PDB file of C-alpha atoms in Angstrom:
ATOM      1  CA  ILE A   1     -75.258 147.252 171.252  1.00  0.00           C
ATOM      2  CA  THR A   2     -74.892 149.622 174.434  1.00  0.00           C
ATOM      3  CA  PHE A   3     -75.973 149.018 178.305  1.00  0.00           C
ATOM      4  CA  LEU A   4     -77.667 152.017 177.678  1.00  0.00           C
ATOM      5  CA  THR A   5     -79.683 150.801 174.721  1.00  0.00           C
ATOM      6  CA  ILE A   6     -80.370 147.417 176.208  1.00  0.00           C
ATOM      7  CA  LEU A   7     -82.109 149.904 179.137  1.00  0.00           C
ATOM      8  CA  TRP A   8     -83.955 151.455 176.570  1.00  0.00           C
ATOM      9  CA  THR A   9     -85.475 148.761 175.475  1.00  0.00           C
ATOM     10  CA  ILE A  10     -86.318 146.937 178.912  1.00  0.00           C
ATOM     11  CA  GLY A  11     -88.127 150.599 179.680  1.00  0.00           C
ATOM     12  CA  SER A  12     -89.960 150.684 176.185  1.00  0.00           C
ATOM     13  CA  LEU A  13     -91.102 146.697 176.491  1.00  0.00           C
ATOM     14  CA  LYS A  14     -92.958 148.199 179.441  1.00  0.00           C
ATOM     15  CA  LYS A  15     -95.181 151.085 177.611  1.00  0.00           C
ATOM     16  CA  ASP A  16     -94.730 149.083 174.105  1.00  0.00           C
ATOM     17  CA  PRO A  17     -99.035 149.274 172.832  1.00  0.00           C
ATOM     18  CA  PHE A  18     -98.300 146.465 170.580  1.00  0.00           C
ATOM     19  CA  ILE A  19     -97.319 144.138 173.316  1.00  0.00           C
ATOM     20  CA  THR A  20    -100.255 145.177 176.246  1.00  0.00           C
ATOM     21  CA  LYS A  21    -102.724 144.459 173.269  1.00  0.00           C
ATOM     22  CA  THR A  22    -100.737 141.290 172.322  1.00  0.00           C
ATOM     23  CA  LEU A  23    -100.520 139.926 175.772  1.00  0.00           C
ATOM     24  CA  SER A  24    -104.487 140.664 176.452  1.00  0.00           C
ATOM     25  CA  ILE A  25    -105.498 138.140 173.489  1.00  0.00           C
ATOM     26  CA  GLN A  26    -105.458 134.367 174.891  1.00  0.00           C
ATOM     27  CA  GLY A  27    -103.788 132.708 171.503  1.00  0.00           C
ATOM     28  CA  GLU A  28    -104.497 129.543 169.956  1.00  0.00           C
ATOM     29  CA  PRO A  29    -101.638 126.970 169.787  1.00  0.00           C
ATOM     30  CA  VAL A  30    -102.770 125.217 166.148  1.00  0.00           C
ATOM     31  CA  SER A  31    -102.686 128.894 164.668  1.00  0.00           C
ATOM     32  CA  GLY A  32     -99.810 129.858 166.042  1.00  0.00           C
ATOM     33  CA  SER A  33     -98.347 126.187 165.308  1.00  0.00           C
ATOM     34  CA  LYS A  34     -99.175 127.158 161.911  1.00  0.00           C
ATOM     35  CA  LEU A  35     -97.601 130.238 161.575  1.00  0.00           C
ATOM     36  CA  PHE A  36     -94.534 128.685 162.814  1.00  0.00           C
ATOM     37  CA  LYS A  37     -94.629 126.297 160.020  1.00  0.00           C
ATOM     38  CA  ILE A  38     -94.983 129.154 157.182  1.00  0.00           C
ATOM     39  CA  ASN A  39     -92.363 131.881 159.357  1.00  0.00           C
ATOM     40  CA  CYS A  40     -90.070 129.977 160.983  1.00  0.00           C
ATOM     41  CA  VAL A  41     -88.920 126.180 160.559  1.00  0.00           C
ATOM     42  CA  GLY A  42     -86.533 127.528 158.178  1.00  0.00           C
ATOM     43  CA  CYS A  43     -84.593 128.832 160.913  1.00  0.00           C
ATOM     44  CA  HIS A  44     -85.593 126.767 164.088  1.00  0.00           C
ATOM     45  CA  GLY A  45     -86.303 123.486 162.468  1.00  0.00           C
ATOM     46  CA  ILE A  46     -89.657 121.600 161.967  1.00  0.00           C
ATOM     47  CA  SER A  47     -89.659 120.657 165.655  1.00  0.00           C
ATOM     48  CA  ALA A  48     -88.162 124.501 167.370  1.00  0.00           C
ATOM     49  CA  GLN A  49     -85.246 122.284 167.724  1.00  0.00           C
ATOM     50  CA  GLY A  50     -83.003 125.105 166.045  1.00  0.00           C
ATOM     51  CA  LEU A  51     -80.981 124.998 162.898  1.00  0.00           C
ATOM     52  CA  VAL A  52     -79.440 128.360 162.285  1.00  0.00           C
ATOM     53  CA  GLY A  53     -81.662 130.155 164.983  1.00  0.00           C
ATOM     54  CA  PRO A  54     -81.677 128.518 168.444  1.00  0.00           C
ATOM     55  CA  ASP A  55     -83.925 125.802 169.926  1.00  0.00           C
ATOM     56  CA  LEU A  56     -87.027 127.003 170.944  1.00  0.00           C
ATOM     57  CA  ASN A  57     -88.487 124.184 172.854  1.00  0.00           C
ATOM     58  CA  GLU A  58     -87.992 126.076 176.145  1.00  0.00           C
ATOM     59  CA  VAL A  59     -87.424 129.552 175.308  1.00  0.00           C
ATOM     60  CA  THR A  60     -90.551 130.305 176.707  1.00  0.00           C
ATOM     61  CA  LYS A  61     -89.152 129.245 180.414  1.00  0.00           C
ATOM     62  CA  GLN A  62     -85.987 131.270 179.630  1.00  0.00           C
ATOM     63  CA  LEU A  63     -87.338 134.237 178.744  1.00  0.00           C
ATOM     64  CA  SER A  64     -90.485 136.580 179.237  1.00  0.00           C
ATOM     65  CA  ASP A  65     -93.409 136.625 176.802  1.00  0.00           C
ATOM     66  CA  LYS A  66     -92.766 140.453 176.298  1.00  0.00           C
ATOM     67  CA  LYS A  67     -88.950 139.648 175.419  1.00  0.00           C
ATOM     68  CA  ILE A  68     -90.030 137.131 173.119  1.00  0.00           C
ATOM     69  CA  ILE A  69     -92.290 139.525 171.147  1.00  0.00           C
ATOM     70  CA  ASN A  70     -89.794 142.168 171.175  1.00  0.00           C
ATOM     71  CA  GLN A  71     -87.395 139.565 169.405  1.00  0.00           C
ATOM     72  CA  VAL A  72     -89.922 138.643 166.578  1.00  0.00           C
ATOM     73  CA  ILE A  73     -91.441 141.784 165.711  1.00  0.00           C
ATOM     74  CA  ARG A  74     -87.460 143.370 166.279  1.00  0.00           C
ATOM     75  CA  GLY A  75     -85.224 141.008 165.208  1.00  0.00           C
ATOM     76  CA  LEU A  76     -82.968 141.925 167.792  1.00  0.00           C
ATOM     77  CA  THR A  77     -80.097 139.019 167.186  1.00  0.00           C
ATOM     78  CA  PRO A  78     -78.871 138.915 163.519  1.00  0.00           C
ATOM     79  CA  PRO A  79     -79.795 137.068 160.847  1.00  0.00           C
ATOM     80  CA  MET A  80     -83.480 136.921 162.687  1.00  0.00           C
ATOM     81  CA  PRO A  81     -85.501 139.209 160.600  1.00  0.00           C
ATOM     82  CA  SER A  82     -88.069 141.501 162.002  1.00  0.00           C
ATOM     83  CA  PHE A  83     -91.578 140.472 161.548  1.00  0.00           C
ATOM     84  CA  GLU A  84     -94.459 142.528 160.776  1.00  0.00           C
ATOM     85  CA  ILE A  85     -97.347 140.494 163.011  1.00  0.00           C
ATOM     86  CA  GLU A  86    -101.156 141.478 164.099  1.00  0.00           C
ATOM     87  CA  PRO A  87    -101.053 141.288 168.183  1.00  0.00           C
ATOM     88  CA  LYS A  88    -103.472 138.015 167.634  1.00  0.00           C
ATOM     89  CA  ALA A  89    -101.314 136.582 165.220  1.00  0.00           C
ATOM     90  CA  MET A  90     -98.625 136.970 167.806  1.00  0.00           C
ATOM     91  CA  ALA A  91    -100.651 135.568 170.917  1.00  0.00           C
ATOM     92  CA  ASP A  92    -101.265 132.205 168.659  1.00  0.00           C
ATOM     93  CA  LEU A  93     -97.493 132.434 168.407  1.00  0.00           C
ATOM     94  CA  LEU A  94     -96.638 132.695 171.642  1.00  0.00           C
ATOM     95  CA  ALA A  95     -99.286 130.096 172.409  1.00  0.00           C
ATOM     96  CA  TYR A  96     -97.830 127.237 170.284  1.00  0.00           C
ATOM     97  CA  MET A  97     -94.033 128.270 171.782  1.00  0.00           C
ATOM     98  CA  HIS A  98     -95.283 127.842 175.220  1.00  0.00           C
ATOM     99  CA  SER A  99     -96.711 124.363 174.177  1.00  0.00           C
ATOM    100  CA  LEU A 100     -93.671 123.678 172.917  1.00  0.00           C
ATOM    101  CA  ASN A 101     -92.284 123.339 176.491  1.00  0.00           C
ATOM    102  CA  SER A 102     -95.101 120.310 177.189  1.00  0.00           C
TER     103      SER A 102
END
């Protein structure tokens, strides 16, 4: 990944309609927890403690919601795959991830 690629990605986050739509929706942590258990525990662990993928318990303190959404839908750091997810489901997943800080 080059510096220009990173700048382009950051610039495109500001205009991405998926991200804008997702951030306009109030997510539900319980629904997000279900999505996490179906799609994420294989790599991030049942308690988001990290296995193949990193520990996600403090991720919302470290990364903006835009960066988290971008990571999920684009799978920017291998071996993470990209996920096709509806804005409501992504908002739910974000709400769950925020609940991990409690």
